[in-house]
Amino acid sequence: MKKKRVWIIISAIVVFFFLSLMLRFMMGSVSLGEKVAVIDVGGIISKSDAYIKQIHVYRDDPSVKAIVLRINTPGGSVAPVQEIYRELTKLEKPIVASMGSTAASGGYYIACASDAIFANPGTLTGSIGVIMQFTKMKGLYEKVGLEQQVIKSGQFKDSGSIFRDLSDEEIAILQETVDDVYNQFVDAVSESRQDRLTRDEITNLADGRIFSGKQAHTHKLVDKLGNLQDAIVHAGELGNIEGTPRIVRKQRKSSLLEQILGIKQNSYFDDIINLPGVTFRYELSFGN
């Protein structure tokens, strides 16, 4: 009798396992055959590690024949954006960018690593440029009687201090650095759009202005107007996948804090916590 009961329990576990596996197949979390991988790039980009890890997973998966970047970001810090872009350019698989509601500044920079860029007509994109911001609190500290004593190794070591104004010489130095980082952005766009736009044409568009997806298409900053599904179909074609491509897409689990606050901790919230005093940013900036 005990043996029979044990076998019933084992059989139930096996059945449950196979039913769970079948459900996962039906839900699309596990796919067989040739696939298109979708990588979600969202929120303010302050780190690159998670994105690069995902890129490497799909790079090493022989069943993944093409990658779609689902971009919904206003951009972020320069270095992480460049790190993501560089890893994408190393891939030997077709890449298609699909712009969501916003794919501006650093979001557009990342899209430039793709073989084709799709945007919705109402997507906000462009904002090609660099922004450096400082918080000035000199007046506030003077009102409350706070002073700062500074001992520094060089004339410009405390450039950007909240306790004092920038000198003309400091502004010139920082502007030179901003211009250098800006030219790096233009270089990436020029390499991506070299068969569509000249560098002079790109420079004329790269003054920080934003474009709708439709305007960007007119200016040849994006290749096609279409949604995510259109981008997936195109990626499947570039990857020589016959028929409707299977899709693999990592679903990120939200932490309890994120669920309570309704935000992504690794984007805006985390960015505020870890924001250094001075940053270069490829970012769409409203009201700052």
XYZ file of C-alpha atoms in Angstrom:
288
model
C 0.000 0.000 0.000
C 2.867 2.358 0.887
C 4.661 1.598 -2.393
C 1.497 2.364 -4.334
C 1.133 5.678 -2.530
C 4.768 6.569 -3.279
C 4.290 5.810 -6.969
C 1.146 7.937 -7.049
C 3.075 10.858 -5.549
C 5.974 10.405 -7.988
C 3.563 10.190 -10.929
C 1.803 13.357 -9.793
C 5.134 15.195 -9.552
C 6.164 14.034 -13.039
C 2.806 15.075 -14.513
C 3.028 18.448 -12.770
C 6.563 18.953 -14.122
C 5.552 18.227 -17.710
C 2.434 20.385 -17.461
C 4.564 23.261 -16.129
C 7.046 22.780 -18.958
C 4.267 22.795 -21.552
C 2.829 25.956 -20.008
C 6.230 27.644 -20.255
C 6.418 26.718 -23.920
C 2.948 28.157 -24.500
C 3.808 31.357 -22.605
C 6.877 31.820 -24.772
C 9.439 31.871 -21.972
C 11.052 28.830 -23.594
C 11.169 28.595 -27.356
C 12.403 25.957 -29.750
C 13.940 26.514 -33.143
C 15.408 29.676 -34.634
C 14.582 32.769 -32.642
C 14.642 36.543 -32.537
C 15.768 37.864 -29.145
C 14.252 41.091 -27.828
C 16.388 43.190 -25.473
C 14.517 45.906 -23.577
C 16.539 49.094 -23.093
C 14.522 51.323 -20.789
C 14.719 54.023 -18.157
C 17.621 56.370 -17.534
C 20.811 54.494 -18.394
C 23.255 54.705 -15.504
C 24.725 51.185 -15.738
C 25.584 48.833 -18.589
C 26.291 45.502 -16.865
C 22.833 43.927 -17.140
C 22.472 44.900 -20.800
C 25.911 43.583 -21.728
C 25.219 40.306 -19.935
C 22.040 39.891 -21.974
C 23.875 40.719 -25.192
C 26.465 38.035 -24.446
C 23.796 35.426 -23.662
C 22.144 35.929 -27.048
C 25.510 36.198 -28.789
C 26.420 32.722 -27.559
C 23.005 31.162 -28.275
C 23.139 29.550 -31.749
C 19.337 29.410 -31.938
C 19.137 33.231 -31.767
C 19.525 34.436 -35.343
C 18.758 38.138 -34.847
C 18.268 40.691 -32.084
C 15.699 43.453 -31.653
C 16.481 46.353 -29.332
C 13.242 47.653 -27.831
C 14.367 51.147 -26.861
C 12.337 53.305 -24.513
C 14.794 55.664 -22.840
C 15.692 59.372 -22.820
C 19.366 58.356 -22.583
C 21.714 58.554 -19.638
C 25.358 58.696 -18.620
C 27.844 58.715 -21.479
C 30.113 55.806 -20.541
C 27.360 53.175 -19.998
C 25.697 54.212 -23.259
C 29.003 53.831 -25.103
C 29.684 50.468 -23.461
C 26.325 49.083 -24.603
C 26.844 50.498 -28.095
C 30.318 48.970 -28.376
C 29.182 45.485 -27.354
C 26.359 45.631 -29.879
C 28.747 46.580 -32.687
C 30.789 43.450 -31.925
C 27.837 41.157 -32.638
C 27.887 39.148 -35.834
C 24.108 38.820 -35.828
C 21.580 41.205 -37.398
C 20.293 43.913 -35.056
C 17.095 45.907 -35.505
C 16.155 48.831 -33.247
C 12.506 49.388 -32.349
C 11.816 52.762 -30.749
C 8.997 52.991 -28.216
C 7.599 56.244 -26.843
C 11.057 57.782 -26.335
C 14.417 56.854 -27.840
C 16.307 60.099 -27.521
C 19.937 61.130 -27.055
C 21.690 58.070 -25.559
C 18.734 55.977 -26.708
C 19.375 57.077 -30.273
C 23.127 56.500 -29.795
C 22.420 52.850 -28.915
C 20.039 52.505 -31.864
C 22.918 53.482 -34.150
C 24.511 50.073 -33.483
C 21.676 48.390 -35.394
C 21.310 47.430 -39.038
C 17.882 49.067 -39.251
C 15.983 51.532 -37.065
C 12.180 51.434 -36.708
C 10.208 54.220 -35.005
C 6.555 54.920 -34.401
C 5.328 58.147 -36.034
C 4.884 59.674 -32.574
C 8.137 58.442 -31.027
C 10.285 61.165 -29.436
C 13.835 60.767 -30.705
C 16.843 62.812 -31.754
C 18.240 65.083 -29.016
C 21.706 64.351 -30.388
C 24.065 66.121 -28.040
C 25.671 66.252 -24.617
C 24.627 67.993 -21.437
C 26.661 68.764 -18.322
C 24.841 70.196 -15.322
C 25.916 71.713 -12.015
C 23.877 72.539 -8.943
C 24.756 75.962 -7.537
C 23.975 76.427 -3.842
C 26.323 79.310 -3.068
C 23.476 81.736 -2.307
C 21.692 79.287 -0.013
C 24.826 78.503 1.984
C 25.608 82.207 2.362
C 22.126 82.791 3.797
C 22.530 80.083 6.430
C 26.137 81.018 7.180
C 27.867 77.918 5.847
C 31.348 78.129 4.345
C 33.637 75.531 2.789
C 37.387 75.329 3.358
C 39.130 73.824 0.293
C 42.674 72.477 0.071
C 43.383 71.223 -3.440
C 46.250 69.882 -5.508
C 45.523 71.917 -8.605
C 43.754 75.044 -9.788
C 40.832 73.173 -11.332
C 40.452 70.298 -8.859
C 37.195 71.663 -7.421
C 35.679 72.837 -10.712
C 31.918 72.555 -10.421
C 31.834 73.009 -6.658
C 28.386 73.962 -5.389
C 30.020 76.569 -3.119
C 31.274 78.899 -5.851
C 30.726 80.075 -9.419
C 32.710 78.689 -12.324
C 35.457 80.936 -13.638
C 35.574 81.835 -17.332
C 38.634 79.615 -17.713
C 36.821 76.670 -16.125
C 33.815 77.159 -18.381
C 36.105 77.121 -21.431
C 37.810 73.895 -20.283
C 34.520 72.142 -19.574
C 33.043 73.321 -22.877
C 36.031 71.834 -24.693
C 35.422 68.490 -22.982
C 31.690 68.599 -23.743
C 32.505 69.318 -27.389
C 34.834 66.310 -27.504
C 32.162 63.976 -26.097
C 29.634 65.521 -28.502
C 31.910 64.732 -31.459
C 32.088 61.121 -30.284
C 28.282 61.010 -30.548
C 28.346 62.514 -34.039
C 31.021 59.977 -35.043
C 28.723 57.109 -34.014
C 25.774 58.565 -35.919
C 27.954 59.217 -38.981
C 29.197 55.633 -38.998
C 25.653 54.323 -38.698
C 24.080 56.618 -41.323
C 27.044 57.011 -43.697
C 25.111 55.589 -46.657
C 22.185 57.941 -45.997
C 23.580 61.209 -44.613
C 26.810 63.195 -44.846
C 28.560 64.288 -41.670
C 27.620 67.907 -42.370
C 23.953 66.919 -42.688
C 24.160 65.034 -39.398
C 25.876 67.959 -37.657
C 23.070 70.259 -38.788
C 20.569 67.915 -37.118
C 22.719 67.324 -34.025
C 21.978 70.529 -32.135
C 20.006 68.880 -29.336
C 16.599 69.255 -30.952
C 14.043 66.464 -30.695
C 12.126 64.907 -33.565
C 8.967 62.889 -33.857
C 9.477 59.473 -35.396
C 7.913 60.780 -38.589
C 10.273 63.772 -38.703
C 13.257 61.543 -37.969
C 12.239 59.307 -40.871
C 12.029 62.331 -43.158
C 15.517 63.401 -42.041
C 16.815 59.821 -42.564
C 17.691 59.363 -38.900
C 15.452 56.281 -38.844
C 14.869 53.779 -41.635
C 11.232 52.758 -41.334
C 8.043 53.702 -39.540
C 6.631 50.703 -37.716
C 6.000 49.059 -34.382
C 7.783 46.346 -32.424
C 6.145 43.535 -34.368
C 7.265 45.085 -37.656
C 10.823 45.226 -36.310
C 10.673 41.575 -35.211
C 9.478 40.460 -38.637
C 12.279 42.434 -40.295
C 14.844 40.970 -37.890
C 13.598 37.490 -38.776
C 14.108 38.246 -42.449
C 17.641 39.534 -41.828
C 18.340 36.389 -39.813
C 17.039 34.181 -42.648
C 14.314 32.715 -40.443
C 11.551 31.120 -42.468
C 7.995 31.951 -41.463
C 7.030 33.736 -38.254
C 10.073 33.958 -35.969
C 9.941 32.643 -32.423
C 10.628 35.288 -29.807
C 12.748 35.081 -26.674
C 12.479 38.001 -24.280
C 13.777 38.210 -20.742
C 11.173 39.471 -18.327
C 12.685 41.489 -15.516
C 11.199 40.913 -12.062
C 10.382 44.016 -10.043
C 11.559 44.317 -6.463
C 9.106 45.024 -3.639
C 10.357 48.631 -3.456
C 9.756 49.106 -7.179
C 6.238 47.680 -6.890
C 5.428 50.042 -4.019
C 6.904 53.142 -5.697
C 5.857 52.177 -9.212
C 9.306 52.906 -10.677
C 12.333 50.998 -11.915
C 14.929 51.028 -9.173
C 17.820 50.473 -11.582
C 16.892 53.485 -13.665
C 15.615 56.810 -12.332
C 15.538 55.995 -8.604
C 18.951 54.346 -8.599
C 20.348 57.096 -10.803
C 19.380 59.787 -8.302
C 20.914 57.877 -5.393
C 24.225 57.320 -7.178
C 24.419 60.587 -9.103
C 27.912 62.119 -8.816
C 28.476 65.846 -8.599
C 29.515 66.238 -12.239
C 28.304 64.076 -15.119
C 28.363 64.047 -18.883
C 25.034 62.819 -20.170
C 23.562 61.822 -23.511
C 20.077 62.614 -22.263
C 16.864 64.313 -23.302
C 16.419 67.163 -20.829
C 13.137 68.934 -20.180
C 12.830 71.631 -17.540
C 16.361 71.298 -16.168
